[in-house]
Amino acid sequence: MRDDLAREIGEEDLLDWGRRVAAEVPAEDVYRAREGRRTVRLLRNGRAYFLKYHGGIGWGEIFKNLSQLRLPILGAGNEYRAVNLLRALGVDTMTVAAYARAGLNPARQRSLIVTDELTGTVSLEDYCRDWRASPPPFALRQKLIRKVADSARRMHEAGVNHRDFYLCHFHLDPATLHRSSPRCYLIDLHRAQLRDKVPQRWLVKDLAGLYFSAMDTGLTQRDLLRFLRHYQPGGLRQAVAPRRFFWRSVEKGALALYRKDHGVAPPGGPWEQRQ
């Protein structure tokens, strides 16, 4: 627990404080409340935070997830470990102000994570929304593709897969766009999985999700090649030939996600000729 929150909480138990505060915030500051998890925004002494309080999901929810071949999210531990690892790797992400966990019973485990609010940022989904109609300057487009590819590569090489890897979970600080590498924060890591190596099917899922979320931004063939060059160790030489079937799987997954979400095929782009 960081000193600024320690002064706020005083002698109260951290988890008891989190449960109380998560229940007391106004409705407009509740961002999510489901499956034993409550995500809220807090303002304390002029400083804004986000609190995720996990109160235990129960055995019913655990068995339901397992029956659907999904790993249940038991608490804040995965997010805490993923944030710390990504920060150590140089990936822009959230800053943890407090973390706590108690209980050995997975169905009743309590935990929380408090992170600083990202102020003055905009999601890449919103920032790139009008790119098809109003393309950005080439240098800006190139800079952001390189940044996202670099973050994805570092994360995956370290054995982390996000599971909700979409443009909306990259938050850009527009004030840093003059830099060669702007600040673009990867958020919402509560479903992240950490292993020695990411299995290929989870790599495909992450990258297909990212590709799907970018299909309305007017991507070109050069944009895709630019991403591959910065994401793939060894550059295009390794990406285009030896791993072409892997990238085809990513594209098929992205197209399927787009049709499922929108009910139609994506607008014209580099995938069009292979449909």
Tab-separated table of C-alpha atoms in Angstrom:
chain	number	residue	atom	x	y	z
A	1	MET	CA	0.000	0.000	0.000
A	2	ARG	CA	1.397	3.365	-1.018
A	3	ASP	CA	1.765	6.118	1.576
A	4	ASP	CA	-0.972	8.347	0.123
A	5	LEU	CA	-3.552	5.579	0.556
A	6	ALA	CA	-2.138	4.481	3.901
A	7	ARG	CA	-2.853	7.957	5.259
A	8	GLU	CA	-6.396	7.778	3.867
A	9	ILE	CA	-7.153	4.333	5.297
A	10	GLY	CA	-5.484	4.752	8.681
A	11	GLU	CA	-5.997	1.777	11.009
A	12	GLU	CA	-8.851	0.232	9.019
A	13	ASP	CA	-8.168	-3.144	7.412
A	14	LEU	CA	-7.429	-2.604	3.715
A	15	LEU	CA	-9.926	-5.195	2.472
A	16	ASP	CA	-12.643	-3.949	4.829
A	17	TRP	CA	-11.976	-0.418	3.600
A	18	GLY	CA	-12.217	-1.566	-0.028
A	19	ARG	CA	-15.505	-3.389	0.520
A	20	ARG	CA	-17.011	-0.405	2.329
A	21	VAL	CA	-15.864	2.193	-0.177
A	22	ALA	CA	-16.920	0.091	-3.187
A	23	ALA	CA	-20.424	-0.152	-1.717
A	24	GLU	CA	-20.703	3.551	-0.787
A	25	VAL	CA	-19.655	5.339	-3.988
A	26	PRO	CA	-22.382	7.112	-6.020
A	27	ALA	CA	-23.933	5.116	-8.855
A	28	GLU	CA	-22.222	7.301	-11.482
A	29	ASP	CA	-18.823	6.184	-10.156
A	30	VAL	CA	-19.581	2.452	-10.463
A	31	TYR	CA	-17.995	1.229	-13.705
A	32	ARG	CA	-18.745	-2.472	-13.360
A	33	ALA	CA	-20.501	-4.771	-10.908
A	34	ARG	CA	-20.610	-8.445	-11.824
A	35	GLU	CA	-19.419	-11.915	-10.801
A	36	GLY	CA	-18.325	-10.823	-7.339
A	37	ARG	CA	-16.282	-7.918	-8.712
A	38	ARG	CA	-17.032	-4.231	-8.310
A	39	THR	CA	-15.005	-1.571	-10.139
A	40	VAL	CA	-15.388	2.011	-8.928
A	41	ARG	CA	-13.744	5.399	-9.279
A	42	LEU	CA	-12.557	7.186	-6.143
A	43	LEU	CA	-11.498	10.753	-5.526
A	44	ARG	CA	-9.403	11.275	-2.409
A	45	ASN	CA	-7.548	14.463	-1.486
A	46	GLY	CA	-7.666	15.709	-5.070
A	47	ARG	CA	-6.322	12.447	-6.477
A	48	ALA	CA	-8.348	9.952	-8.538
A	49	TYR	CA	-8.073	6.168	-8.317
A	50	PHE	CA	-9.817	3.078	-9.617
A	51	LEU	CA	-10.659	0.338	-7.122
A	52	LYS	CA	-11.500	-3.239	-8.114
A	53	TYR	CA	-12.883	-5.178	-5.180
A	54	HIS	CA	-13.340	-8.939	-5.529
A	55	GLY	CA	-15.611	-10.409	-2.888
A	56	GLY	CA	-15.559	-14.067	-3.959
A	57	ILE	CA	-17.429	-15.558	-6.909
A	58	GLY	CA	-18.805	-18.728	-5.285
A	59	TRP	CA	-18.508	-22.355	-6.388
A	60	GLY	CA	-21.422	-22.040	-8.804
A	61	GLU	CA	-19.625	-19.435	-10.896
A	62	ILE	CA	-16.378	-21.416	-10.744
A	63	PHE	CA	-18.036	-24.620	-12.016
A	64	LYS	CA	-19.933	-22.679	-14.673
A	65	ASN	CA	-16.688	-21.224	-16.041
A	66	LEU	CA	-14.914	-24.583	-15.950
A	67	SER	CA	-17.815	-26.278	-17.755
A	68	GLN	CA	-17.427	-23.676	-20.519
A	69	LEU	CA	-13.653	-24.378	-20.648
A	70	ARG	CA	-12.905	-20.913	-19.233
A	71	LEU	CA	-10.614	-20.178	-16.328
A	72	PRO	CA	-12.575	-18.312	-13.634
A	73	ILE	CA	-11.264	-14.969	-12.377
A	74	LEU	CA	-10.861	-15.548	-8.663
A	75	GLY	CA	-9.452	-12.194	-7.642
A	76	ALA	CA	-7.098	-9.301	-8.313
A	77	GLY	CA	-3.911	-11.375	-8.176
A	78	ASN	CA	-3.491	-11.896	-11.919
A	79	GLU	CA	-3.934	-8.198	-12.640
A	80	TYR	CA	-1.481	-7.234	-9.900
A	81	ARG	CA	1.203	-9.609	-11.185
A	82	ALA	CA	0.592	-8.677	-14.835
A	83	VAL	CA	0.839	-4.923	-14.147
A	84	ASN	CA	4.102	-5.331	-12.237
A	85	LEU	CA	5.595	-7.560	-14.925
A	86	LEU	CA	4.616	-5.258	-17.796
A	87	ARG	CA	6.015	-2.225	-15.992
A	88	ALA	CA	9.296	-4.089	-15.481
A	89	LEU	CA	9.343	-4.844	-19.236
A	90	GLY	CA	8.903	-1.172	-20.136
A	91	VAL	CA	5.289	-1.524	-21.306
A	92	ASP	CA	3.119	1.496	-20.452
A	93	THR	CA	0.379	0.317	-18.108
A	94	MET	CA	-1.371	1.202	-14.872
A	95	THR	CA	0.307	2.168	-11.583
A	96	VAL	CA	-0.690	0.154	-8.523
A	97	ALA	CA	-1.375	2.106	-5.341
A	98	ALA	CA	-2.558	-0.834	-3.215
A	99	TYR	CA	-3.148	-4.584	-3.394
A	100	ALA	CA	-4.480	-7.101	-0.876
A	101	ARG	CA	-5.710	-10.695	-0.799
A	102	ALA	CA	-7.086	-12.921	1.935
A	103	GLY	CA	-8.481	-16.456	2.089
A	104	LEU	CA	-7.475	-19.867	0.766
A	105	ASN	CA	-10.946	-20.963	-0.345
A	106	PRO	CA	-11.052	-20.000	-4.065
A	107	ALA	CA	-14.823	-19.460	-3.990
A	108	ARG	CA	-14.679	-17.009	-1.069
A	109	GLN	CA	-11.293	-15.361	-1.595
A	110	ARG	CA	-11.347	-11.592	-1.104
A	111	SER	CA	-8.932	-9.250	-2.869
A	112	LEU	CA	-8.580	-5.757	-4.233
A	113	ILE	CA	-6.358	-3.650	-6.405
A	114	VAL	CA	-6.241	0.150	-6.467
A	115	THR	CA	-4.619	1.937	-9.423
A	116	ASP	CA	-4.081	5.587	-10.266
A	117	GLU	CA	-6.557	7.025	-12.742
A	118	LEU	CA	-5.069	7.726	-16.171
A	119	THR	CA	-5.869	11.401	-16.626
A	120	GLY	CA	-5.854	13.179	-19.966
A	121	THR	CA	-5.819	9.950	-21.987
A	122	VAL	CA	-8.077	8.657	-24.758
A	123	SER	CA	-8.623	5.074	-25.875
A	124	LEU	CA	-7.134	4.191	-29.248
A	125	GLU	CA	-10.584	2.987	-30.293
A	126	ASP	CA	-11.907	6.539	-29.894
A	127	TYR	CA	-8.749	8.219	-31.150
A	128	CYS	CA	-8.708	6.185	-34.390
A	129	ARG	CA	-12.484	6.148	-34.914
A	130	ASP	CA	-12.492	8.546	-37.901
A	131	TRP	CA	-9.283	7.391	-39.536
A	132	ARG	CA	-11.054	5.700	-42.447
A	133	ALA	CA	-12.752	8.951	-43.483
A	134	SER	CA	-9.947	11.272	-42.356
A	135	PRO	CA	-6.604	9.442	-42.464
A	136	PRO	CA	-3.988	10.775	-40.009
A	137	PRO	CA	-0.528	11.947	-41.061
A	138	PHE	CA	1.655	9.043	-42.148
A	139	ALA	CA	4.224	9.640	-39.392
A	140	LEU	CA	1.550	9.515	-36.686
A	141	ARG	CA	-0.006	6.321	-38.032
A	142	GLN	CA	3.413	4.683	-38.247
A	143	LYS	CA	4.317	5.782	-34.715
A	144	LEU	CA	1.180	4.329	-33.122
A	145	ILE	CA	1.379	1.037	-35.040
A	146	ARG	CA	4.963	0.648	-33.876
A	147	LYS	CA	3.985	1.422	-30.276
A	148	VAL	CA	1.118	-1.094	-30.161
A	149	ALA	CA	3.238	-3.784	-31.850
A	150	ASP	CA	6.089	-3.223	-29.400
A	151	SER	CA	3.760	-3.498	-26.382
A	152	ALA	CA	2.186	-6.672	-27.769
A	153	ARG	CA	5.574	-8.243	-28.496
A	154	ARG	CA	6.982	-7.519	-25.029
A	155	MET	CA	3.853	-8.803	-23.331
A	156	HIS	CA	3.670	-12.037	-25.312
A	157	GLU	CA	7.398	-12.755	-25.132
A	158	ALA	CA	7.141	-12.527	-21.333
A	159	GLY	CA	4.427	-15.201	-21.242
A	160	VAL	CA	1.442	-12.903	-20.707
A	161	ASN	CA	-1.748	-12.983	-22.766
A	162	HIS	CA	-4.384	-10.320	-22.172
A	163	ARG	CA	-7.656	-12.087	-23.174
A	164	ASP	CA	-9.358	-8.719	-23.870
A	165	PHE	CA	-6.749	-7.373	-26.279
A	166	TYR	CA	-8.582	-4.610	-28.150
A	167	LEU	CA	-7.763	-1.034	-29.131
A	168	CYS	CA	-10.156	0.222	-26.435
A	169	HIS	CA	-7.750	-1.105	-23.805
A	170	PHE	CA	-4.861	1.014	-25.075
A	171	HIS	CA	-5.096	4.530	-23.643
A	172	LEU	CA	-3.052	7.176	-25.453
A	173	ASP	CA	-1.683	10.308	-23.823
A	174	PRO	CA	-2.024	12.841	-26.686
A	175	ALA	CA	0.398	15.202	-24.934
A	176	THR	CA	3.203	12.719	-25.707
A	177	LEU	CA	2.564	12.387	-29.455
A	178	HIS	CA	5.576	14.582	-30.213
A	179	ARG	CA	7.830	11.836	-28.838
A	180	SER	CA	9.258	9.057	-30.992
A	181	SER	CA	7.465	6.619	-28.660
A	182	PRO	CA	4.316	8.190	-27.188
A	183	ARG	CA	2.824	6.952	-23.926
A	184	CYS	CA	0.059	4.451	-24.627
A	185	TYR	CA	-1.143	2.559	-21.554
A	186	LEU	CA	-2.406	-1.018	-21.656
A	187	ILE	CA	-5.244	-1.416	-19.139
A	188	ASP	CA	-7.909	-3.880	-17.928
A	189	LEU	CA	-5.604	-6.795	-17.177
A	190	HIS	CA	-7.859	-8.609	-14.703
A	191	ARG	CA	-8.286	-11.578	-17.092
A	192	ALA	CA	-4.599	-11.783	-18.036
A	193	GLN	CA	-2.866	-15.159	-17.890
A	194	LEU	CA	0.805	-15.509	-16.936
A	195	ARG	CA	2.905	-18.503	-17.983
A	196	ASP	CA	6.470	-19.264	-19.031
A	197	LYS	CA	5.245	-19.216	-22.640
A	198	VAL	CA	1.915	-18.194	-24.166
A	199	PRO	CA	0.252	-21.150	-25.977
A	200	GLN	CA	-0.289	-20.486	-29.673
A	201	ARG	CA	-4.092	-20.527	-29.447
A	202	TRP	CA	-3.991	-17.703	-26.898
A	203	LEU	CA	-1.570	-15.726	-29.058
A	204	VAL	CA	-4.029	-16.101	-31.934
A	205	LYS	CA	-6.934	-14.988	-29.718
A	206	ASP	CA	-5.097	-11.880	-28.504
A	207	LEU	CA	-3.878	-10.811	-31.933
A	208	ALA	CA	-7.198	-11.611	-33.630
A	209	GLY	CA	-8.958	-9.422	-31.063
A	210	LEU	CA	-6.561	-6.567	-31.712
A	211	TYR	CA	-6.882	-6.941	-35.494
A	212	PHE	CA	-10.684	-7.110	-35.293
A	213	SER	CA	-10.829	-3.910	-33.226
A	214	ALA	CA	-8.729	-2.074	-35.836
A	215	MET	CA	-10.662	-3.157	-38.932
A	216	ASP	CA	-12.694	0.066	-39.107
A	217	THR	CA	-9.633	2.320	-39.041
A	218	GLY	CA	-8.792	1.997	-42.738
A	219	LEU	CA	-5.873	-0.394	-42.371
A	220	THR	CA	-3.736	-0.953	-45.440
A	221	GLN	CA	-1.485	-3.836	-46.439
A	222	ARG	CA	1.515	-1.683	-45.537
A	223	ASP	CA	0.062	-1.040	-42.084
A	224	LEU	CA	-0.186	-4.777	-41.457
A	225	LEU	CA	3.346	-5.398	-42.681
A	226	ARG	CA	4.563	-2.550	-40.490
A	227	PHE	CA	2.909	-4.175	-37.449
A	228	LEU	CA	4.405	-7.588	-38.310
A	229	ARG	CA	7.874	-6.108	-38.691
A	230	HIS	CA	7.813	-4.622	-35.188
A	231	TYR	CA	5.954	-7.492	-33.504
A	232	GLN	CA	7.703	-10.531	-34.958
A	233	PRO	CA	11.261	-11.273	-33.745
A	234	GLY	CA	13.358	-11.353	-36.879
A	235	GLY	CA	11.071	-8.907	-38.688
A	236	LEU	CA	9.217	-9.544	-41.925
A	237	ARG	CA	11.581	-12.295	-43.045
A	238	GLN	CA	10.308	-14.476	-40.175
A	239	ALA	CA	6.704	-13.257	-40.238
A	240	VAL	CA	5.800	-13.555	-43.910
A	241	ALA	CA	7.133	-16.996	-44.815
A	242	PRO	CA	7.769	-19.276	-41.793
A	243	ARG	CA	4.723	-18.046	-39.828
A	244	ARG	CA	2.298	-17.319	-42.639
A	245	PHE	CA	-0.164	-19.992	-41.430
A	246	PHE	CA	-0.125	-18.489	-37.929
A	247	TRP	CA	-0.948	-15.030	-39.281
A	248	ARG	CA	-3.637	-16.495	-41.516
A	249	SER	CA	-5.236	-17.976	-38.375
A	250	VAL	CA	-5.113	-14.532	-36.773
A	251	GLU	CA	-6.834	-13.003	-39.782
A	252	LYS	CA	-9.536	-15.704	-39.868
A	253	GLY	CA	-10.199	-15.154	-36.168
A	254	ALA	CA	-10.467	-11.393	-36.641
A	255	LEU	CA	-12.896	-11.745	-39.560
A	256	ALA	CA	-15.052	-14.151	-37.545
A	257	LEU	CA	-15.141	-11.727	-34.607
A	258	TYR	CA	-16.149	-8.866	-36.901
A	259	ARG	CA	-18.995	-10.829	-38.495
A	260	LYS	CA	-20.213	-12.027	-35.095
A	261	ASP	CA	-20.133	-8.527	-33.584
A	262	HIS	CA	-21.448	-6.519	-36.546
A	263	GLY	CA	-23.444	-9.093	-38.501
A	264	VAL	CA	-21.655	-8.151	-41.734
A	265	ALA	CA	-18.222	-8.514	-43.283
A	266	PRO	CA	-15.734	-5.744	-42.470
A	267	PRO	CA	-15.322	-2.819	-44.873
A	268	GLY	CA	-12.794	-3.028	-47.661
A	269	GLY	CA	-9.241	-3.604	-46.575
A	270	PRO	CA	-6.219	-5.878	-47.025
A	271	TRP	CA	-8.295	-8.946	-46.000
A	272	GLU	CA	-10.905	-8.381	-48.736
A	273	GLN	CA	-9.125	-10.228	-51.543
A	274	ARG	CA	-8.785	-13.391	-49.435
A	275	GLN	CA	-12.418	-13.726	-48.324
